[in-house]
mmCIF file with all atom_site columns, C-alpha atoms in Angstrom:
data_model
loop_
_atom_site.group_PDB
_atom_site.id
_atom_site.type_symbol
_atom_site.label_atom_id
_atom_site.label_alt_id
_atom_site.label_comp_id
_atom_site.label_asym_id
_atom_site.label_entity_id
_atom_site.label_seq_id
_atom_site.pdbx_PDB_ins_code
_atom_site.Cartn_x
_atom_site.Cartn_y
_atom_site.Cartn_z
_atom_site.occupancy
_atom_site.B_iso_or_equiv
_atom_site.pdbx_formal_charge
_atom_site.auth_seq_id
_atom_site.auth_comp_id
_atom_site.auth_asym_id
_atom_site.auth_atom_id
_atom_site.pdbx_PDB_model_num
ATOM 1   C CA . UNK B 1 1   ? -13.555 2.452   -9.327  1.00 39.00 ? 595 UNK B CA 1
ATOM 2   C CA . UNK B 1 2   ? -17.030 2.863   -10.815 1.00 44.00 ? 596 UNK B CA 1
ATOM 3   C CA . UNK B 1 3   ? -19.751 4.822   -9.056  1.00 44.00 ? 597 UNK B CA 1
ATOM 4   C CA . UNK B 1 4   ? -22.432 2.436   -7.728  1.00 46.00 ? 598 UNK B CA 1
ATOM 5   C CA . UNK B 1 5   ? -25.222 4.868   -8.694  1.00 48.00 ? 599 UNK B CA 1
ATOM 6   C CA . UNK B 1 6   ? -24.254 4.880   -12.373 1.00 49.00 ? 600 UNK B CA 1
ATOM 7   C CA . UNK B 1 7   ? -25.948 2.113   -14.351 1.00 57.00 ? 601 UNK B CA 1
ATOM 8   C CA . UNK B 1 8   ? -23.821 -0.063  -16.613 1.00 79.00 ? 602 UNK B CA 1
ATOM 9   C CA . UNK B 1 9   ? -23.020 1.608   -19.902 1.00 84.00 ? 603 UNK B CA 1
ATOM 10  C CA . UNK B 1 10  ? -25.025 -0.919  -21.938 1.00 88.00 ? 604 UNK B CA 1
ATOM 11  C CA . UNK B 1 11  ? -28.149 -0.332  -19.830 1.00 89.00 ? 605 UNK B CA 1
ATOM 12  C CA . UNK B 1 12  ? -27.860 3.438   -20.164 1.00 87.00 ? 606 UNK B CA 1
ATOM 13  C CA . UNK B 1 13  ? -27.287 3.304   -23.917 1.00 90.00 ? 607 UNK B CA 1
ATOM 14  C CA . UNK B 1 14  ? -30.129 0.838   -24.411 1.00 92.00 ? 608 UNK B CA 1
ATOM 15  C CA . UNK B 1 15  ? -32.564 3.092   -22.561 1.00 90.00 ? 609 UNK B CA 1
ATOM 16  C CA . UNK B 1 16  ? -31.495 6.073   -24.684 1.00 90.00 ? 610 UNK B CA 1
ATOM 17  C CA . UNK B 1 17  ? -31.870 4.097   -27.907 1.00 92.00 ? 611 UNK B CA 1
ATOM 18  C CA . UNK B 1 18  ? -35.327 2.861   -26.909 1.00 91.00 ? 612 UNK B CA 1
ATOM 19  C CA . UNK B 1 19  ? -36.370 6.402   -25.991 1.00 91.00 ? 613 UNK B CA 1
ATOM 20  C CA . UNK B 1 20  ? -35.298 7.530   -29.479 1.00 93.00 ? 614 UNK B CA 1
ATOM 21  C CA . UNK B 1 21  ? -37.488 4.791   -30.972 1.00 89.00 ? 615 UNK B CA 1
ATOM 22  C CA . UNK B 1 22  ? -34.713 2.634   -32.450 1.00 88.00 ? 616 UNK B CA 1
ATOM 23  C CA . UNK B 1 23  ? -36.336 -0.619  -33.523 1.00 89.00 ? 617 UNK B CA 1
ATOM 24  C CA . UNK B 1 24  ? -32.911 -2.316  -33.595 1.00 90.00 ? 618 UNK B CA 1
ATOM 25  C CA . UNK B 1 25  ? -32.571 -1.579  -29.863 1.00 90.00 ? 619 UNK B CA 1
ATOM 26  C CA . UNK B 1 26  ? -35.811 -3.405  -29.153 1.00 91.00 ? 620 UNK B CA 1
ATOM 27  C CA . UNK B 1 27  ? -34.519 -6.348  -31.199 1.00 91.00 ? 621 UNK B CA 1
ATOM 28  C CA . UNK B 1 28  ? -31.294 -6.438  -29.178 1.00 91.00 ? 622 UNK B CA 1
ATOM 29  C CA . UNK B 1 29  ? -33.208 -6.213  -25.922 1.00 93.00 ? 623 UNK B CA 1
ATOM 30  C CA . UNK B 1 30  ? -35.505 -9.017  -27.066 1.00 93.00 ? 624 UNK B CA 1
ATOM 31  C CA . UNK B 1 31  ? -32.568 -11.222 -28.057 1.00 92.00 ? 625 UNK B CA 1
ATOM 32  C CA . UNK B 1 32  ? -30.944 -10.651 -24.690 1.00 92.00 ? 626 UNK B CA 1
ATOM 33  C CA . UNK B 1 33  ? -33.966 -11.019 -22.389 1.00 93.00 ? 627 UNK B CA 1
ATOM 34  C CA . UNK B 1 34  ? -36.754 -12.916 -24.196 1.00 92.00 ? 628 UNK B CA 1
ATOM 35  C CA . UNK B 1 35  ? -35.878 -16.257 -22.617 1.00 91.00 ? 629 UNK B CA 1
ATOM 36  C CA . UNK B 1 36  ? -35.814 -14.671 -19.134 1.00 90.00 ? 630 UNK B CA 1
ATOM 37  C CA . UNK B 1 37  ? -39.177 -12.985 -19.726 1.00 93.00 ? 631 UNK B CA 1
ATOM 38  C CA . UNK B 1 38  ? -40.781 -16.117 -21.149 1.00 93.00 ? 632 UNK B CA 1
ATOM 39  C CA . UNK B 1 39  ? -39.435 -18.283 -18.326 1.00 90.00 ? 633 UNK B CA 1
ATOM 40  C CA . UNK B 1 40  ? -40.731 -15.943 -15.623 1.00 89.00 ? 634 UNK B CA 1
ATOM 41  C CA . UNK B 1 41  ? -44.085 -15.580 -17.370 1.00 92.00 ? 635 UNK B CA 1
ATOM 42  C CA . UNK B 1 42  ? -44.449 -19.334 -17.827 1.00 91.00 ? 636 UNK B CA 1
ATOM 43  C CA . UNK B 1 43  ? -43.615 -19.926 -14.170 1.00 88.00 ? 637 UNK B CA 1
ATOM 44  C CA . UNK B 1 44  ? -46.438 -17.584 -13.150 1.00 89.00 ? 638 UNK B CA 1
ATOM 45  C CA . UNK B 1 45  ? -49.164 -18.318 -15.714 1.00 89.00 ? 639 UNK B CA 1
ATOM 46  C CA . UNK B 1 46  ? -48.365 -21.998 -16.178 1.00 88.00 ? 640 UNK B CA 1
ATOM 47  C CA . UNK B 1 47  ? -49.059 -22.379 -19.879 1.00 90.00 ? 641 UNK B CA 1
ATOM 48  C CA . UNK B 1 48  ? -47.107 -21.776 -23.062 1.00 93.00 ? 642 UNK B CA 1
ATOM 49  C CA . UNK B 1 49  ? -49.652 -19.669 -24.968 1.00 93.00 ? 643 UNK B CA 1
ATOM 50  C CA . UNK B 1 50  ? -50.199 -17.319 -22.031 1.00 92.00 ? 644 UNK B CA 1
ATOM 51  C CA . UNK B 1 51  ? -46.422 -17.014 -21.479 1.00 93.00 ? 645 UNK B CA 1
ATOM 52  C CA . UNK B 1 52  ? -46.001 -16.156 -25.164 1.00 94.00 ? 646 UNK B CA 1
ATOM 53  C CA . UNK B 1 53  ? -48.683 -13.467 -24.847 1.00 93.00 ? 647 UNK B CA 1
ATOM 54  C CA . UNK B 1 54  ? -47.074 -12.032 -21.710 1.00 94.00 ? 648 UNK B CA 1
ATOM 55  C CA . UNK B 1 55  ? -43.697 -11.953 -23.475 1.00 94.00 ? 649 UNK B CA 1
ATOM 56  C CA . UNK B 1 56  ? -45.217 -9.920  -26.308 1.00 94.00 ? 650 UNK B CA 1
ATOM 57  C CA . UNK B 1 57  ? -46.908 -7.600  -23.802 1.00 94.00 ? 651 UNK B CA 1
ATOM 58  C CA . UNK B 1 58  ? -43.655 -7.041  -21.913 1.00 94.00 ? 652 UNK B CA 1
ATOM 59  C CA . UNK B 1 59  ? -41.704 -5.988  -24.978 1.00 93.00 ? 653 UNK B CA 1
ATOM 60  C CA . UNK B 1 60  ? -44.605 -3.855  -26.204 1.00 93.00 ? 654 UNK B CA 1
ATOM 61  C CA . UNK B 1 61  ? -44.668 -2.118  -22.808 1.00 93.00 ? 655 UNK B CA 1
ATOM 62  C CA . UNK B 1 62  ? -40.916 -1.549  -22.918 1.00 93.00 ? 656 UNK B CA 1
ATOM 63  C CA . UNK B 1 63  ? -41.154 -0.145  -26.443 1.00 92.00 ? 657 UNK B CA 1
ATOM 64  C CA . UNK B 1 64  ? -43.979 2.197   -25.502 1.00 92.00 ? 658 UNK B CA 1
ATOM 65  C CA . UNK B 1 65  ? -42.620 3.223   -22.070 1.00 92.00 ? 659 UNK B CA 1
ATOM 66  C CA . UNK B 1 66  ? -38.800 3.101   -21.966 1.00 92.00 ? 660 UNK B CA 1
ATOM 67  C CA . UNK B 1 67  ? -38.839 6.109   -19.646 1.00 90.00 ? 661 UNK B CA 1
ATOM 68  C CA . UNK B 1 68  ? -40.299 3.973   -16.837 1.00 91.00 ? 662 UNK B CA 1
ATOM 69  C CA . UNK B 1 69  ? -36.892 2.364   -16.378 1.00 90.00 ? 663 UNK B CA 1
ATOM 70  C CA . UNK B 1 70  ? -35.179 4.077   -13.457 1.00 84.00 ? 664 UNK B CA 1
ATOM 71  C CA . UNK B 1 71  ? -31.468 3.215   -13.382 1.00 81.00 ? 665 UNK B CA 1
ATOM 72  C CA . UNK B 1 72  ? -31.319 4.208   -9.702  1.00 79.00 ? 666 UNK B CA 1
ATOM 73  C CA . UNK B 1 73  ? -33.617 1.288   -8.870  1.00 79.00 ? 667 UNK B CA 1
ATOM 74  C CA . UNK B 1 74  ? -31.484 -1.422  -10.464 1.00 80.00 ? 668 UNK B CA 1
ATOM 75  C CA . UNK B 1 75  ? -30.137 -2.730  -13.707 1.00 86.00 ? 669 UNK B CA 1
ATOM 76  C CA . UNK B 1 76  ? -32.087 -3.114  -16.933 1.00 90.00 ? 670 UNK B CA 1
ATOM 77  C CA . UNK B 1 77  ? -32.302 -6.908  -16.530 1.00 89.00 ? 671 UNK B CA 1
ATOM 78  C CA . UNK B 1 78  ? -34.034 -6.514  -13.166 1.00 85.00 ? 672 UNK B CA 1
ATOM 79  C CA . UNK B 1 79  ? -36.436 -3.936  -14.581 1.00 90.00 ? 673 UNK B CA 1
ATOM 80  C CA . UNK B 1 80  ? -37.348 -6.189  -17.518 1.00 92.00 ? 674 UNK B CA 1
ATOM 81  C CA . UNK B 1 81  ? -37.915 -9.058  -15.050 1.00 90.00 ? 675 UNK B CA 1
ATOM 82  C CA . UNK B 1 82  ? -40.090 -6.818  -12.868 1.00 88.00 ? 676 UNK B CA 1
ATOM 83  C CA . UNK B 1 83  ? -42.212 -5.787  -15.859 1.00 92.00 ? 677 UNK B CA 1
ATOM 84  C CA . UNK B 1 84  ? -42.556 -9.447  -16.857 1.00 92.00 ? 678 UNK B CA 1
ATOM 85  C CA . UNK B 1 85  ? -43.519 -10.437 -13.345 1.00 90.00 ? 679 UNK B CA 1
ATOM 86  C CA . UNK B 1 86  ? -46.127 -7.685  -12.995 1.00 90.00 ? 680 UNK B CA 1
ATOM 87  C CA . UNK B 1 87  ? -47.766 -8.422  -16.342 1.00 93.00 ? 681 UNK B CA 1
ATOM 88  C CA . UNK B 1 88  ? -47.736 -12.198 -15.775 1.00 92.00 ? 682 UNK B CA 1
ATOM 89  C CA . UNK B 1 89  ? -49.358 -11.840 -12.350 1.00 89.00 ? 683 UNK B CA 1
ATOM 90  C CA . UNK B 1 90  ? -51.963 -9.511  -13.838 1.00 89.00 ? 684 UNK B CA 1
ATOM 91  C CA . UNK B 1 91  ? -52.710 -12.018 -16.617 1.00 90.00 ? 685 UNK B CA 1
ATOM 92  C CA . UNK B 1 92  ? -53.043 -14.849 -14.068 1.00 86.00 ? 686 UNK B CA 1
ATOM 93  C CA . UNK B 1 93  ? -55.407 -12.775 -11.930 1.00 83.00 ? 687 UNK B CA 1
ATOM 94  C CA . UNK B 1 94  ? -57.475 -11.774 -14.962 1.00 82.00 ? 688 UNK B CA 1
ATOM 95  C CA . UNK B 1 95  ? -57.753 -15.322 -16.312 1.00 80.00 ? 689 UNK B CA 1
ATOM 96  C CA . UNK B 1 96  ? -58.557 -16.848 -12.929 1.00 72.00 ? 690 UNK B CA 1
ATOM 97  C CA . UNK B 1 97  ? -61.094 -14.139 -12.135 1.00 68.00 ? 691 UNK B CA 1
ATOM 98  C CA . UNK B 1 98  ? -62.812 -14.658 -15.489 1.00 64.00 ? 692 UNK B CA 1
ATOM 99  C CA . UNK B 1 99  ? -63.034 -18.396 -14.768 1.00 61.00 ? 693 UNK B CA 1
ATOM 100 C CA . UNK B 1 100 ? -64.818 -17.855 -11.444 1.00 57.00 ? 694 UNK B CA 1
ATOM 101 C CA . UNK B 1 101 ? -68.601 -18.158 -11.766 1.00 59.00 ? 695 UNK B CA 1
ATOM 102 C CA . UNK B 1 102 ? -69.147 -15.969 -8.702  1.00 58.00 ? 696 UNK B CA 1
ATOM 103 C CA . UNK B 1 103 ? -66.497 -14.130 -6.780  1.00 56.00 ? 697 UNK B CA 1
ATOM 104 C CA . UNK B 1 104 ? -66.952 -15.507 -3.330  1.00 64.00 ? 698 UNK B CA 1
ATOM 105 C CA . UNK B 1 105 ? -64.576 -14.499 -0.578  1.00 65.00 ? 699 UNK B CA 1
ATOM 106 C CA . UNK B 1 106 ? -63.141 -18.029 -0.518  1.00 69.00 ? 700 UNK B CA 1
ATOM 107 C CA . UNK B 1 107 ? -62.585 -18.047 -4.282  1.00 67.00 ? 701 UNK B CA 1
ATOM 108 C CA . UNK B 1 108 ? -60.820 -14.693 -4.041  1.00 67.00 ? 702 UNK B CA 1
ATOM 109 C CA . UNK B 1 109 ? -58.591 -15.983 -1.222  1.00 73.00 ? 703 UNK B CA 1
ATOM 110 C CA . UNK B 1 110 ? -57.780 -19.120 -3.238  1.00 72.00 ? 704 UNK B CA 1
ATOM 111 C CA . UNK B 1 111 ? -56.885 -16.970 -6.232  1.00 69.00 ? 705 UNK B CA 1
ATOM 112 C CA . UNK B 1 112 ? -54.595 -14.758 -4.158  1.00 74.00 ? 706 UNK B CA 1
ATOM 113 C CA . UNK B 1 113 ? -52.865 -17.841 -2.693  1.00 78.00 ? 707 UNK B CA 1
ATOM 114 C CA . UNK B 1 114 ? -52.353 -19.227 -6.198  1.00 73.00 ? 708 UNK B CA 1
ATOM 115 C CA . UNK B 1 115 ? -50.971 -15.890 -7.421  1.00 75.00 ? 709 UNK B CA 1
ATOM 116 C CA . UNK B 1 116 ? -48.711 -15.655 -4.372  1.00 74.00 ? 710 UNK B CA 1
ATOM 117 C CA . UNK B 1 117 ? -47.313 -19.188 -4.901  1.00 75.00 ? 711 UNK B CA 1
ATOM 118 C CA . UNK B 1 118 ? -46.723 -18.577 -8.607  1.00 75.00 ? 712 UNK B CA 1
ATOM 119 C CA . UNK B 1 119 ? -45.124 -15.232 -7.833  1.00 71.00 ? 713 UNK B CA 1
ATOM 120 C CA . UNK B 1 120 ? -42.768 -16.724 -5.226  1.00 73.00 ? 714 UNK B CA 1
ATOM 121 C CA . UNK B 1 121 ? -41.808 -19.553 -7.589  1.00 73.00 ? 715 UNK B CA 1
ATOM 122 C CA . UNK B 1 122 ? -41.005 -17.103 -10.386 1.00 73.00 ? 716 UNK B CA 1
ATOM 123 C CA . UNK B 1 123 ? -39.010 -14.960 -7.994  1.00 72.00 ? 717 UNK B CA 1
ATOM 124 C CA . UNK B 1 124 ? -37.046 -18.000 -6.764  1.00 73.00 ? 718 UNK B CA 1
ATOM 125 C CA . UNK B 1 125 ? -36.243 -18.937 -10.378 1.00 74.00 ? 719 UNK B CA 1
ATOM 126 C CA . UNK B 1 126 ? -35.049 -15.407 -11.030 1.00 73.00 ? 720 UNK B CA 1
ATOM 127 C CA . UNK B 1 127 ? -32.906 -15.403 -7.890  1.00 73.00 ? 721 UNK B CA 1
ATOM 128 C CA . UNK B 1 128 ? -31.273 -18.734 -8.738  1.00 73.00 ? 722 UNK B CA 1
ATOM 129 C CA . UNK B 1 129 ? -30.509 -17.713 -12.313 1.00 72.00 ? 723 UNK B CA 1
ATOM 130 C CA . UNK B 1 130 ? -29.202 -14.307 -11.217 1.00 73.00 ? 724 UNK B CA 1
ATOM 131 C CA . UNK B 1 131 ? -26.974 -15.396 -8.348  1.00 75.00 ? 725 UNK B CA 1
ATOM 132 C CA . UNK B 1 132 ? -23.242 -15.778 -8.875  1.00 79.00 ? 726 UNK B CA 1
ATOM 133 C CA . UNK B 1 133 ? -22.184 -19.110 -10.364 1.00 81.00 ? 727 UNK B CA 1
ATOM 134 C CA . UNK B 1 134 ? -20.300 -20.293 -7.223  1.00 86.00 ? 728 UNK B CA 1
ATOM 135 C CA . UNK B 1 135 ? -23.435 -19.930 -5.078  1.00 84.00 ? 729 UNK B CA 1
ATOM 136 C CA . UNK B 1 136 ? -25.632 -21.568 -7.696  1.00 82.00 ? 730 UNK B CA 1
ATOM 137 C CA . UNK B 1 137 ? -23.189 -24.493 -8.073  1.00 87.00 ? 731 UNK B CA 1
ATOM 138 C CA . UNK B 1 138 ? -23.150 -25.097 -4.316  1.00 89.00 ? 732 UNK B CA 1
ATOM 139 C CA . UNK B 1 139 ? -26.950 -25.045 -4.106  1.00 84.00 ? 733 UNK B CA 1
ATOM 140 C CA . UNK B 1 140 ? -27.313 -27.371 -7.085  1.00 84.00 ? 734 UNK B CA 1
ATOM 141 C CA . UNK B 1 141 ? -24.940 -29.896 -5.511  1.00 86.00 ? 735 UNK B CA 1
ATOM 142 C CA . UNK B 1 142 ? -26.724 -29.717 -2.167  1.00 84.00 ? 736 UNK B CA 1
ATOM 143 C CA . UNK B 1 143 ? -30.258 -29.784 -3.543  1.00 78.00 ? 737 UNK B CA 1
ATOM 144 C CA . UNK B 1 144 ? -30.187 -31.888 -6.701  1.00 77.00 ? 738 UNK B CA 1
ATOM 145 C CA . UNK B 1 145 ? -27.345 -34.229 -5.824  1.00 83.00 ? 739 UNK B CA 1
ATOM 146 C CA . UNK B 1 146 ? -28.098 -34.344 -2.088  1.00 87.00 ? 740 UNK B CA 1
ATOM 147 C CA . UNK B 1 147 ? -24.552 -33.405 -1.102  1.00 87.00 ? 741 UNK B CA 1
ATOM 148 C CA . UNK B 1 148 ? -23.804 -32.145 2.402   1.00 88.00 ? 742 UNK B CA 1
ATOM 149 C CA . UNK B 1 149 ? -21.445 -29.207 2.877   1.00 86.00 ? 743 UNK B CA 1
ATOM 150 C CA . UNK B 1 150 ? -18.394 -31.492 3.169   1.00 91.00 ? 744 UNK B CA 1
ATOM 151 C CA . UNK B 1 151 ? -19.169 -33.277 -0.103  1.00 91.00 ? 745 UNK B CA 1
ATOM 152 C CA . UNK B 1 152 ? -19.999 -29.947 -1.723  1.00 90.00 ? 746 UNK B CA 1
ATOM 153 C CA . UNK B 1 153 ? -16.627 -28.569 -0.621  1.00 91.00 ? 747 UNK B CA 1
ATOM 154 C CA . UNK B 1 154 ? -14.841 -31.573 -2.119  1.00 92.00 ? 748 UNK B CA 1
ATOM 155 C CA . UNK B 1 155 ? -16.804 -31.392 -5.394  1.00 91.00 ? 749 UNK B CA 1
ATOM 156 C CA . UNK B 1 156 ? -16.175 -27.662 -5.751  1.00 91.00 ? 750 UNK B CA 1
ATOM 157 C CA . UNK B 1 157 ? -12.562 -27.804 -4.586  1.00 93.00 ? 751 UNK B CA 1
ATOM 158 C CA . UNK B 1 158 ? -13.100 -25.295 -1.781  1.00 92.00 ? 752 UNK B CA 1
ATOM 159 C CA . UNK B 1 159 ? -12.768 -25.404 1.996   1.00 93.00 ? 753 UNK B CA 1
ATOM 160 C CA . UNK B 1 160 ? -15.645 -26.660 4.107   1.00 91.00 ? 754 UNK B CA 1
ATOM 161 C CA . UNK B 1 161 ? -16.043 -23.158 5.556   1.00 93.00 ? 755 UNK B CA 1
ATOM 162 C CA . UNK B 1 162 ? -16.324 -21.722 2.040   1.00 92.00 ? 756 UNK B CA 1
ATOM 163 C CA . UNK B 1 163 ? -18.886 -24.375 1.057   1.00 90.00 ? 757 UNK B CA 1
ATOM 164 C CA . UNK B 1 164 ? -20.968 -23.571 4.168   1.00 90.00 ? 758 UNK B CA 1
ATOM 165 C CA . UNK B 1 165 ? -20.714 -19.844 3.401   1.00 90.00 ? 759 UNK B CA 1
ATOM 166 C CA . UNK B 1 166 ? -21.878 -20.347 -0.195  1.00 88.00 ? 760 UNK B CA 1
ATOM 167 C CA . UNK B 1 167 ? -24.760 -22.571 0.840   1.00 86.00 ? 761 UNK B CA 1
ATOM 168 C CA . UNK B 1 168 ? -25.837 -20.204 3.601   1.00 87.00 ? 762 UNK B CA 1
ATOM 169 C CA . UNK B 1 169 ? -25.713 -17.152 1.339   1.00 86.00 ? 763 UNK B CA 1
ATOM 170 C CA . UNK B 1 170 ? -27.516 -18.968 -1.496  1.00 84.00 ? 764 UNK B CA 1
ATOM 171 C CA . UNK B 1 171 ? -30.252 -20.104 0.880   1.00 82.00 ? 765 UNK B CA 1
ATOM 172 C CA . UNK B 1 172 ? -30.555 -16.601 2.337   1.00 82.00 ? 766 UNK B CA 1
ATOM 173 C CA . UNK B 1 173 ? -31.069 -15.219 -1.160  1.00 79.00 ? 767 UNK B CA 1
ATOM 174 C CA . UNK B 1 174 ? -33.674 -17.877 -1.922  1.00 75.00 ? 768 UNK B CA 1
ATOM 175 C CA . UNK B 1 175 ? -35.490 -17.194 1.348   1.00 77.00 ? 769 UNK B CA 1
ATOM 176 C CA . UNK B 1 176 ? -36.335 -13.724 0.013   1.00 75.00 ? 770 UNK B CA 1
ATOM 177 C CA . UNK B 1 177 ? -38.520 -15.258 -2.712  1.00 70.00 ? 771 UNK B CA 1
ATOM 178 C CA . UNK B 1 178 ? -41.599 -14.848 -0.513  1.00 67.00 ? 772 UNK B CA 1
ATOM 179 C CA . UNK B 1 179 ? -40.752 -11.308 0.620   1.00 64.00 ? 773 UNK B CA 1
ATOM 180 C CA . UNK B 1 180 ? -42.220 -9.313  -2.279  1.00 53.00 ? 774 UNK B CA 1
ATOM 181 C CA . UNK B 1 181 ? -43.597 -9.776  -5.741  1.00 44.00 ? 775 UNK B CA 1
ATOM 182 C CA . UNK B 1 182 ? -40.753 -7.826  -7.359  1.00 46.00 ? 776 UNK B CA 1
ATOM 183 C CA . UNK B 1 183 ? -37.565 -9.521  -8.471  1.00 46.00 ? 777 UNK B CA 1
ATOM 184 C CA . UNK B 1 184 ? -34.521 -8.473  -6.438  1.00 43.00 ? 778 UNK B CA 1
ATOM 185 C CA . UNK B 1 185 ? -32.635 -5.410  -7.503  1.00 44.00 ? 779 UNK B CA 1
ATOM 186 C CA . UNK B 1 186 ? -35.675 -3.515  -8.733  1.00 43.00 ? 780 UNK B CA 1
ATOM 187 C CA . UNK B 1 187 ? -38.075 -2.183  -6.143  1.00 43.00 ? 781 UNK B CA 1
ATOM 188 C CA . UNK B 1 188 ? -39.553 0.600   -8.236  1.00 40.00 ? 782 UNK B CA 1
ATOM 189 C CA . UNK B 1 189 ? -42.878 0.785   -10.007 1.00 38.00 ? 783 UNK B CA 1
ATOM 190 C CA . UNK B 1 190 ? -43.000 -0.489  -13.541 1.00 40.00 ? 784 UNK B CA 1
#
């Protein structure tokens, strides 16, 4: 049985390769996580060009600071998502602040609400795409196809108790989207 504190082999090797400055490692990391980074960035900043810029910034940050990944805080995927989230939120704050003629208290509060909503939406997307397929399938049936737990159980070929358990757990995971601005599994600084 594997030790829970030891990161997956791929994550550990990737961090070592990045620390040695292997450009091929950055290419592999980009191929594996660019769509995740772009999706999270787009969810926060709301426009394609800004999401593209955030994606470039994320991979530049990773290239320049691979040592900031702490395997004890979570897997590499979660760290990359946390970096993407932090940089996207910063870009949104910067662009919204620059657009404000005067920084009134109300304008600042509106900006923080907008950032908070975008952050929670990006976190919810990350949670849904990261959760196990059985939970995601149950939620998709219940939400998009308006199935109740009995219909979900029939569609998935599981017991009603199992369908309720999957829906409850999936909804509990989604309810954490408003808890913090950091994607689950990585609570450390980036």
